[in-house]
Short mmCIF file of N, CA and C in Angstrom, two decimals:
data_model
loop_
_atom_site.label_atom_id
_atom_site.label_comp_id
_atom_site.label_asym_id
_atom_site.label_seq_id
_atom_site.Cartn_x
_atom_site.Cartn_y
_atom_site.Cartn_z
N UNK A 1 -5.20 26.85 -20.42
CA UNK A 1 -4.81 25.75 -19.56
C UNK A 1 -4.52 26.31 -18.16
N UNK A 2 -5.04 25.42 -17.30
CA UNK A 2 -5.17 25.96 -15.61
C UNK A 2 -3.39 25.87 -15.26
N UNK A 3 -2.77 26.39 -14.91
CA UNK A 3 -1.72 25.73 -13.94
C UNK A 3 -2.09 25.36 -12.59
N UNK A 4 -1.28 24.31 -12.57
CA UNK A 4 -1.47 22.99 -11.02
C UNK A 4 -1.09 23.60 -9.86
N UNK A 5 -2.28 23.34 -8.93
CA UNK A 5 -1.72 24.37 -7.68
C UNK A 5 -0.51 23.45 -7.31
N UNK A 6 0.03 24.77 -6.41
CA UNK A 6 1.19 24.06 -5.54
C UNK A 6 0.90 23.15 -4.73
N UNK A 7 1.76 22.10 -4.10
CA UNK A 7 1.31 21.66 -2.43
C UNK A 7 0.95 22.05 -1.62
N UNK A 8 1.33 22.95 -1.16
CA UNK A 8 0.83 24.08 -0.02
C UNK A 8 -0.70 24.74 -0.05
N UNK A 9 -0.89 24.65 -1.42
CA UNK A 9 -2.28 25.03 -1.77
C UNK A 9 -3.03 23.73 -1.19
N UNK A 10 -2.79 23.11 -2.25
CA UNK A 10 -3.28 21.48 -1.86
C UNK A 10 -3.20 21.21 -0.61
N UNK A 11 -2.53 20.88 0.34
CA UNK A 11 -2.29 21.03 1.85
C UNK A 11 -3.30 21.46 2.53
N UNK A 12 -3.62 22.90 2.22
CA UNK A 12 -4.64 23.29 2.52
C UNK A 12 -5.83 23.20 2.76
N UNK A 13 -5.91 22.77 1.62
CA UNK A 13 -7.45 22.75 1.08
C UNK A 13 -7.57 21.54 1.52
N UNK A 14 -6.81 20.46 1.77
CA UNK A 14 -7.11 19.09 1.87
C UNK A 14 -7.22 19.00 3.44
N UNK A 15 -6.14 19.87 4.12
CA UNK A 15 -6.85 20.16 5.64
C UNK A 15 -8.23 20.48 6.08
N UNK A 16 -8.91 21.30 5.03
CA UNK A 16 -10.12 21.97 5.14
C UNK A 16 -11.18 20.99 4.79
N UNK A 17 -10.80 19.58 4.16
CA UNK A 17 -11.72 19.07 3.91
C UNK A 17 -11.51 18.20 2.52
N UNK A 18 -11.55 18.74 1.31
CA UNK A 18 -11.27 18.99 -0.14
C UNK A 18 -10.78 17.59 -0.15
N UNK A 19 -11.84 16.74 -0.50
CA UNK A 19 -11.33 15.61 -0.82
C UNK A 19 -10.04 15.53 -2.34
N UNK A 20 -10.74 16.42 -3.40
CA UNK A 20 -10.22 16.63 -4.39
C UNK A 20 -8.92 16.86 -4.30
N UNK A 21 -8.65 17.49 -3.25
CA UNK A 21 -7.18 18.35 -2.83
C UNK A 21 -6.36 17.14 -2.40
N UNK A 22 -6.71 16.07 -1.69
CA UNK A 22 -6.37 14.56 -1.16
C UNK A 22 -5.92 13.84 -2.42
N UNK A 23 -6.77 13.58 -3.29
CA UNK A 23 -6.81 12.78 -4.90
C UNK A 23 -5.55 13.32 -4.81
N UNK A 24 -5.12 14.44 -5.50
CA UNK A 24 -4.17 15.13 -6.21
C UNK A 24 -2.93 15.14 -5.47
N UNK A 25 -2.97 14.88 -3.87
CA UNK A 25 -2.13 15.05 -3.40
C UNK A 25 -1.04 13.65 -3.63
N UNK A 26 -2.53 12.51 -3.76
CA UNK A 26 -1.97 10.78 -3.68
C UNK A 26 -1.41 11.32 -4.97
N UNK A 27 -2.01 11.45 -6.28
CA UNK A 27 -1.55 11.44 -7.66
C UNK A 27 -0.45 11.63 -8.09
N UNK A 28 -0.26 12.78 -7.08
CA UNK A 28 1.12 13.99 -7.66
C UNK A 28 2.37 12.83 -7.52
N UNK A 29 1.91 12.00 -5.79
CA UNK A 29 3.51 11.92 -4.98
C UNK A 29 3.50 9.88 -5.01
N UNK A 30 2.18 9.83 -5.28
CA UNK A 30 1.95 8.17 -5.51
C UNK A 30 3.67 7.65 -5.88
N UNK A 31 4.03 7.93 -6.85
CA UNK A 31 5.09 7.35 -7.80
C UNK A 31 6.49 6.97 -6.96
N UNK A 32 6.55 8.46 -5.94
CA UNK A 32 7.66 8.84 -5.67
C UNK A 32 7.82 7.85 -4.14
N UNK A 33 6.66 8.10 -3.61
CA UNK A 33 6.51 7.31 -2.48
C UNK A 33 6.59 5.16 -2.61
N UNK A 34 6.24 5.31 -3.81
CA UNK A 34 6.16 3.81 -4.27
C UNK A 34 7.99 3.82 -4.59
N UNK A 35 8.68 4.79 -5.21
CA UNK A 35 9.65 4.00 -5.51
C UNK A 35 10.77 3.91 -4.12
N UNK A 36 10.96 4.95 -2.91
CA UNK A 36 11.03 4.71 -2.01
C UNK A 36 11.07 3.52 -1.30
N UNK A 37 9.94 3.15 -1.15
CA UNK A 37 9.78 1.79 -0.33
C UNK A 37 10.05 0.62 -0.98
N UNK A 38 10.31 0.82 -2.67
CA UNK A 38 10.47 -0.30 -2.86
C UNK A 38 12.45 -0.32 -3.03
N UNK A 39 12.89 0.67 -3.02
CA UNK A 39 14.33 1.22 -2.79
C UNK A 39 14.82 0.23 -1.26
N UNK A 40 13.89 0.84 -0.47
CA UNK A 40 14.24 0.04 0.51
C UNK A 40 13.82 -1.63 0.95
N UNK A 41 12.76 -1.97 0.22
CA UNK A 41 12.08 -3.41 0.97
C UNK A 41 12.53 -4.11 -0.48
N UNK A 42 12.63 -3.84 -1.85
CA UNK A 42 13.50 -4.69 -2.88
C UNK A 42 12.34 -5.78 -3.64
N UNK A 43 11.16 -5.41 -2.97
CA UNK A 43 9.96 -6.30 -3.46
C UNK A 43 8.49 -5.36 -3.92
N UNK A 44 7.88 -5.99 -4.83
CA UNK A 44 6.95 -4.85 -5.14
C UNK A 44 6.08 -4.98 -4.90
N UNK A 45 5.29 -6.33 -4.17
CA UNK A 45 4.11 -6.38 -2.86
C UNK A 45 4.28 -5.68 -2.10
N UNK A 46 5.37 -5.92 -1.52
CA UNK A 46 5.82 -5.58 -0.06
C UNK A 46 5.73 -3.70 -0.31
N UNK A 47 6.39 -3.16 -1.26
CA UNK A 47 6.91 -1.48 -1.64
C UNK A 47 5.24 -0.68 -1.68
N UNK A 48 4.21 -1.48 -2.28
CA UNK A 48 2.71 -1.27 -2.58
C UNK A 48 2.15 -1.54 -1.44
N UNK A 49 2.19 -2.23 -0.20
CA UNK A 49 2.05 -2.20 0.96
C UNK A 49 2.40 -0.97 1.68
N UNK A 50 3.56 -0.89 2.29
CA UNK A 50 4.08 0.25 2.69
C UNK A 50 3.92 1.36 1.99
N UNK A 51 3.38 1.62 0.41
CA UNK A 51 3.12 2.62 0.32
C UNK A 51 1.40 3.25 0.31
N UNK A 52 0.63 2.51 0.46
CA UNK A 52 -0.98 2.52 1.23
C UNK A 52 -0.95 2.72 2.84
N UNK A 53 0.08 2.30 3.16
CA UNK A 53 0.23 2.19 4.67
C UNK A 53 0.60 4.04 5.07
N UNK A 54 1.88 4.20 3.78
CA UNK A 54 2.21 5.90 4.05
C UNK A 54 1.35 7.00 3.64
N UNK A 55 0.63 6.57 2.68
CA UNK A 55 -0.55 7.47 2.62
C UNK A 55 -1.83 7.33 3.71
N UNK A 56 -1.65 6.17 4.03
CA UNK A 56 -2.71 6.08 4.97
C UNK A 56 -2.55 7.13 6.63
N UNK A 57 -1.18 6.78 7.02
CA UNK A 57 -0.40 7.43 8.04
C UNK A 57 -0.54 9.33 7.61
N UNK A 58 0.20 9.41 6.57
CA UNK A 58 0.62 10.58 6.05
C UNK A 58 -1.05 11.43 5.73
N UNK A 59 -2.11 11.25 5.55
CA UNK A 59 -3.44 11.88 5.36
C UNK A 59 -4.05 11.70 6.51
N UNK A 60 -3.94 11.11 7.70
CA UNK A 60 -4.32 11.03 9.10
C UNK A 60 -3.45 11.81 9.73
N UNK A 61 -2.61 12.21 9.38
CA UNK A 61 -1.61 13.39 10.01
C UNK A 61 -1.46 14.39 9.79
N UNK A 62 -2.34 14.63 8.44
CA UNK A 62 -2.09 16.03 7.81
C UNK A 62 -2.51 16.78 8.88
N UNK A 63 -3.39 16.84 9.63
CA UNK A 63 -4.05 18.38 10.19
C UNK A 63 -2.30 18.89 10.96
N UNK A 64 -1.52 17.73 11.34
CA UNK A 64 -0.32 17.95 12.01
C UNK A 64 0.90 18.48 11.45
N UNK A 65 0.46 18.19 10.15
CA UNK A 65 1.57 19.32 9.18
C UNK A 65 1.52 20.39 9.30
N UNK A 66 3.09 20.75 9.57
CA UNK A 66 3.55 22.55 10.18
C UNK A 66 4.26 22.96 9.01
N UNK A 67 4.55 22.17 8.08
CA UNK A 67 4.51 22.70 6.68
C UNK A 67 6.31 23.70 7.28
N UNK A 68 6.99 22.81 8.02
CA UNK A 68 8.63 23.41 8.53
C UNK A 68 9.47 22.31 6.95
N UNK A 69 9.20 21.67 6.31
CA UNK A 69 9.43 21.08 4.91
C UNK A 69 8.57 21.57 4.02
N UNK A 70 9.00 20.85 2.75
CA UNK A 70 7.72 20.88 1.54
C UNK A 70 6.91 19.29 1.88
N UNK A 71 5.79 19.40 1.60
CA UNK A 71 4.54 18.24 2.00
C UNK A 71 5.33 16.58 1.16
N UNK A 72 6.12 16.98 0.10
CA UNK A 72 6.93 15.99 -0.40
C UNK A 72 7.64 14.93 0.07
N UNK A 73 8.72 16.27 1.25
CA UNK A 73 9.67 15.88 2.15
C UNK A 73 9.01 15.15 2.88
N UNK A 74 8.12 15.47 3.82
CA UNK A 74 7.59 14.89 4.72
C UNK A 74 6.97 13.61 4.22
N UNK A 75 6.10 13.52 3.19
CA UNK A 75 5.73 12.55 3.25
C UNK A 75 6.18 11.72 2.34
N UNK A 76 7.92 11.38 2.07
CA UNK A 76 9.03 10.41 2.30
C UNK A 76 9.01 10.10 3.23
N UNK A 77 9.59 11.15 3.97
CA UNK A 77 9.89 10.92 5.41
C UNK A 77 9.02 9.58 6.06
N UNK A 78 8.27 9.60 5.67
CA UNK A 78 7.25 9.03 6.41
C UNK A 78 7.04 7.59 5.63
N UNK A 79 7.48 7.67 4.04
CA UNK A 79 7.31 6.30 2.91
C UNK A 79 8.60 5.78 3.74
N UNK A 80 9.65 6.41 3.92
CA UNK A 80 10.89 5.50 4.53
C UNK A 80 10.87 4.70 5.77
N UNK A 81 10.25 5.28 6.38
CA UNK A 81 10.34 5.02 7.92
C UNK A 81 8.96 4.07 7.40
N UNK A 82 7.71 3.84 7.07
CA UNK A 82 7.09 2.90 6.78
C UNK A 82 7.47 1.76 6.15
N UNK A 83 8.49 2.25 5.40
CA UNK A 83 9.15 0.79 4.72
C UNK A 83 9.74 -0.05 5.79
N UNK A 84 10.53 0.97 6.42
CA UNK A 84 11.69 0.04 7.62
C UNK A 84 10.72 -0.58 8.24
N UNK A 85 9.31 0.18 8.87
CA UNK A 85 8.86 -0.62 9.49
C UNK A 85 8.48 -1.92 8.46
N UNK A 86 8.18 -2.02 8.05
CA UNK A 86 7.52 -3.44 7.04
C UNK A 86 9.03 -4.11 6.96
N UNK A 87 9.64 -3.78 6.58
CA UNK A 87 11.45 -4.70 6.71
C UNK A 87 11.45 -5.26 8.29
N UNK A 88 11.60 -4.66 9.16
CA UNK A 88 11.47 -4.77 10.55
C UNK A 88 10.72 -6.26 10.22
N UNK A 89 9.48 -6.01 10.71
CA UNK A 89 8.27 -6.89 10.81
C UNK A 89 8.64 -8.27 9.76
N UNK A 90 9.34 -7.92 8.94
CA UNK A 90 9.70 -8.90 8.44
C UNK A 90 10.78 -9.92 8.81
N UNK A 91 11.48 -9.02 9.11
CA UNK A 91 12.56 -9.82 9.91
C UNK A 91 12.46 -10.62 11.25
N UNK A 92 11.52 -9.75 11.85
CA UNK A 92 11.30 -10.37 13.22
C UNK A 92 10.29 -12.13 12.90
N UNK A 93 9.23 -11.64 12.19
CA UNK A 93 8.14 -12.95 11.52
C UNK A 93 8.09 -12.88 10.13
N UNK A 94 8.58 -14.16 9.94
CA UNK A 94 9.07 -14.68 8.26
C UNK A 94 7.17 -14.90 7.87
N UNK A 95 6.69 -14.31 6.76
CA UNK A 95 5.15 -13.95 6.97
C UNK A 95 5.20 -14.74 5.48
N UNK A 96 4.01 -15.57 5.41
CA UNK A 96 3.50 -16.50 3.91
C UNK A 96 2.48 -16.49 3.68
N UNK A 97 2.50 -15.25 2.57
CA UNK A 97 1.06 -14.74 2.30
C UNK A 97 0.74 -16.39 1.47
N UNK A 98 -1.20 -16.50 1.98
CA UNK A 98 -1.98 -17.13 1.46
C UNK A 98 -1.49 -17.42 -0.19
N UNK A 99 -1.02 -16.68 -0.99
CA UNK A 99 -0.75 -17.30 -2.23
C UNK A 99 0.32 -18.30 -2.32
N UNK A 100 1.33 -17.80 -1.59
CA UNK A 100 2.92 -18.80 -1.17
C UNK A 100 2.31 -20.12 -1.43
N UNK A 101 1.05 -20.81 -1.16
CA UNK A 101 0.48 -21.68 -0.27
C UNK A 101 0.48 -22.67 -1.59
N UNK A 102 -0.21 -21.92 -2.46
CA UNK A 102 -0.39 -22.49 -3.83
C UNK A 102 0.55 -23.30 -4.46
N UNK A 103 0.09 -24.59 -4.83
CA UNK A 103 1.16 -25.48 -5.84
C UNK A 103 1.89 -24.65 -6.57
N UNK A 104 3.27 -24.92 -6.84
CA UNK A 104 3.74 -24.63 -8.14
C UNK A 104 3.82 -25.68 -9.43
N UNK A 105 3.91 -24.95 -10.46
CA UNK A 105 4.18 -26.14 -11.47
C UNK A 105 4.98 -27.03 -10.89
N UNK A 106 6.16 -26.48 -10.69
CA UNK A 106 7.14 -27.67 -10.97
C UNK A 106 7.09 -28.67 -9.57
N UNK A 107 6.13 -28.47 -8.40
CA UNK A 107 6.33 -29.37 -7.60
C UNK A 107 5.26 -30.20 -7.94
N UNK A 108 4.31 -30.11 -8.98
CA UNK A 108 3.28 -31.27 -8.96
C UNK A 108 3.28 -31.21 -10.41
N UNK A 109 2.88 -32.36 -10.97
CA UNK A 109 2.33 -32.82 -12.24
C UNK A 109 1.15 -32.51 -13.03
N UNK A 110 0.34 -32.49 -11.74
CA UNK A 110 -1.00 -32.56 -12.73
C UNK A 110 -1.36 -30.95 -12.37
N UNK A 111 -1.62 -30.57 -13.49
CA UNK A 111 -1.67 -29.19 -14.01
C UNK A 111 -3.41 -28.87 -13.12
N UNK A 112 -3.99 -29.19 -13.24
CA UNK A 112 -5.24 -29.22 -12.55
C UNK A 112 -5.39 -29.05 -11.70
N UNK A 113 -4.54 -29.12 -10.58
CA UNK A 113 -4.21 -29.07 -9.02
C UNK A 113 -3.86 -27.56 -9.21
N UNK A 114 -2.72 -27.22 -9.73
CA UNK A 114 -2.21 -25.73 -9.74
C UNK A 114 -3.71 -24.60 -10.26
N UNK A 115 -4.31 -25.42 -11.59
CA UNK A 115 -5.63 -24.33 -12.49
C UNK A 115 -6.90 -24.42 -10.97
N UNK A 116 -7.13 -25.72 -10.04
CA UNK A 116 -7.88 -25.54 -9.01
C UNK A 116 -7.42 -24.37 -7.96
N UNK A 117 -6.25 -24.39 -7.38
CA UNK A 117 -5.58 -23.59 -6.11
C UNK A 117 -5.66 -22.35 -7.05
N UNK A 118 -5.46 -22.23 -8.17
CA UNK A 118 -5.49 -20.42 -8.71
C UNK A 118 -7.15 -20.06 -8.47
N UNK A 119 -8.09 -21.12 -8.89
CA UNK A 119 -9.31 -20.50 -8.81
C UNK A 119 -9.76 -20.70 -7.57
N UNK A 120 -9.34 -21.22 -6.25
CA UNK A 120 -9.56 -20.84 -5.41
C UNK A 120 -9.17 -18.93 -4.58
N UNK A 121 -7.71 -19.66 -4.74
CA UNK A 121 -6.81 -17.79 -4.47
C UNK A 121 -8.00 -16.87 -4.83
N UNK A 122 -8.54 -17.14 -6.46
CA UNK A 122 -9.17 -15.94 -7.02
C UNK A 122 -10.90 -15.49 -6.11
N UNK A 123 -11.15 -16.93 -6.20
CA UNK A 123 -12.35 -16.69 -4.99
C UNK A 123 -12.40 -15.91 -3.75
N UNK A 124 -10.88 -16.53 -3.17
CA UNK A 124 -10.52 -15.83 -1.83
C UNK A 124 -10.47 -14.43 -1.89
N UNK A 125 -9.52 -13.61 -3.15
CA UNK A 125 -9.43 -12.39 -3.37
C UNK A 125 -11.43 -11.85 -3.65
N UNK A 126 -12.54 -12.34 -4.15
CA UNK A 126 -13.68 -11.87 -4.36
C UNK A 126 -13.82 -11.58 -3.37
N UNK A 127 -14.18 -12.85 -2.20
CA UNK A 127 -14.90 -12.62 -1.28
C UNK A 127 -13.83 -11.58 -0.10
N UNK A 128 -12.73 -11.48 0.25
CA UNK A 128 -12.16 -10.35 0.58
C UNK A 128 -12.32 -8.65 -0.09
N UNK A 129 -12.84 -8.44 -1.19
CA UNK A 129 -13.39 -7.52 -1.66
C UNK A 129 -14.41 -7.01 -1.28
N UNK A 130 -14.98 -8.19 -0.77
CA UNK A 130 -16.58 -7.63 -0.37
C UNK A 130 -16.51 -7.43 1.00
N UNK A 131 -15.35 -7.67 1.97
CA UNK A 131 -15.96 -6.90 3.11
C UNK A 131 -14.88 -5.65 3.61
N UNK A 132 -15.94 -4.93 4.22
CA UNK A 132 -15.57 -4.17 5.04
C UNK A 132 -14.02 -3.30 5.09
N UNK A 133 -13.34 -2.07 4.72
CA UNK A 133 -12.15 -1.69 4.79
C UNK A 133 -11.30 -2.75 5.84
N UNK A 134 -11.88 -2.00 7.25
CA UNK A 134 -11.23 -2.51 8.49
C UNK A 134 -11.23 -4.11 8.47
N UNK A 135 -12.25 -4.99 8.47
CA UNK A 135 -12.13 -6.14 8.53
C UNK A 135 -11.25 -6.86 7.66
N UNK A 136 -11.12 -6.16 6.08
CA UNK A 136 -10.30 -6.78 5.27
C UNK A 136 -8.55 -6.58 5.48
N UNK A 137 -8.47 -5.64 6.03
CA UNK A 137 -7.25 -5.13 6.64
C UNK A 137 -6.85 -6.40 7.56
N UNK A 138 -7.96 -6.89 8.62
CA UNK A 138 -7.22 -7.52 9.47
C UNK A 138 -6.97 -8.93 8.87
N UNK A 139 -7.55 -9.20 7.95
CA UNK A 139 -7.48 -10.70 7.22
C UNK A 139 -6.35 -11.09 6.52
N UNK A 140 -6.67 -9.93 5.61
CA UNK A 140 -5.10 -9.84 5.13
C UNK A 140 -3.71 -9.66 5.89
N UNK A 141 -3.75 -9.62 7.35
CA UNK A 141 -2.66 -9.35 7.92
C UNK A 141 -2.69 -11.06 8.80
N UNK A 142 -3.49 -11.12 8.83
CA UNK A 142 -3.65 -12.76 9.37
C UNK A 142 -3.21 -13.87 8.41
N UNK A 143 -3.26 -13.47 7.04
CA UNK A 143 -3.09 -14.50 6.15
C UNK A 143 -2.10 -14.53 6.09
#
């Protein structure tokens, strides 16, 4: 059985390129960074947001890691301060994602109305699948 490189290894190699070294890096710290943000924002859309947002930040910055922490530290550092920002933003604009939108049971009767608006939502989520990283990014922030 191999033992698991360190971070620093990983770091490395993922500076150099090593997509593989990237995978492992999300894998290792995924968990830790998710429970973070959701420590701070108390919701688990919102915690799964901010934590795509910190990996997203945190792997666009690597070449800038001076590695003066462990790659861990830092990239908390960075799940926290992404959360606040998403708390922030929240506070400033009260935001209603496209599903909010949807009947609930209990405000309508006819069950059909709610089984239509779900298979719409679900449409909406297809056709947002199909485009583009960047473009879907901005849709979803519009919705």
């Amino acid at each position: 059985m191999l033992k698991p490189l360190p971070d620093s290894r990983l770091v490395g190699r993922a500076k150099e390129g090593d997509p593989a070294a990237l995978d492992e890096l999300v894998r290792r710290h995924y968990g830790a960074v998710y429970r973070v943000a959701l420590g701070i924002l108390g919701e688990e859309q919102a915690a799964a947001d901010a934590t795509q947002d910190s990996f997203v930040k945190a792997l666009r910055g690597l070449s800038g890691f001076r590695g003066d922490s462990t790659f861990r530290t830092w990239l908390l550092a960075i799940a926290a301060n992404e959360a606040r920002g998403h708390l922030r933003k929240g506070i400033r604009r009260k935001e209603h994602p496209w599903t909010d939108s949807m009947p609930h049971p209990a405000e309508t009767r006819d069950q059909s109305e709610v089984l239509m608006a779900r298979e719409r939502a679900a449409e909406v989520r297809k056709a947002l699948s199909r485009l583009p990283e960047k473009q879907r990014l901005s849709v979803s922030l519009r919705i």
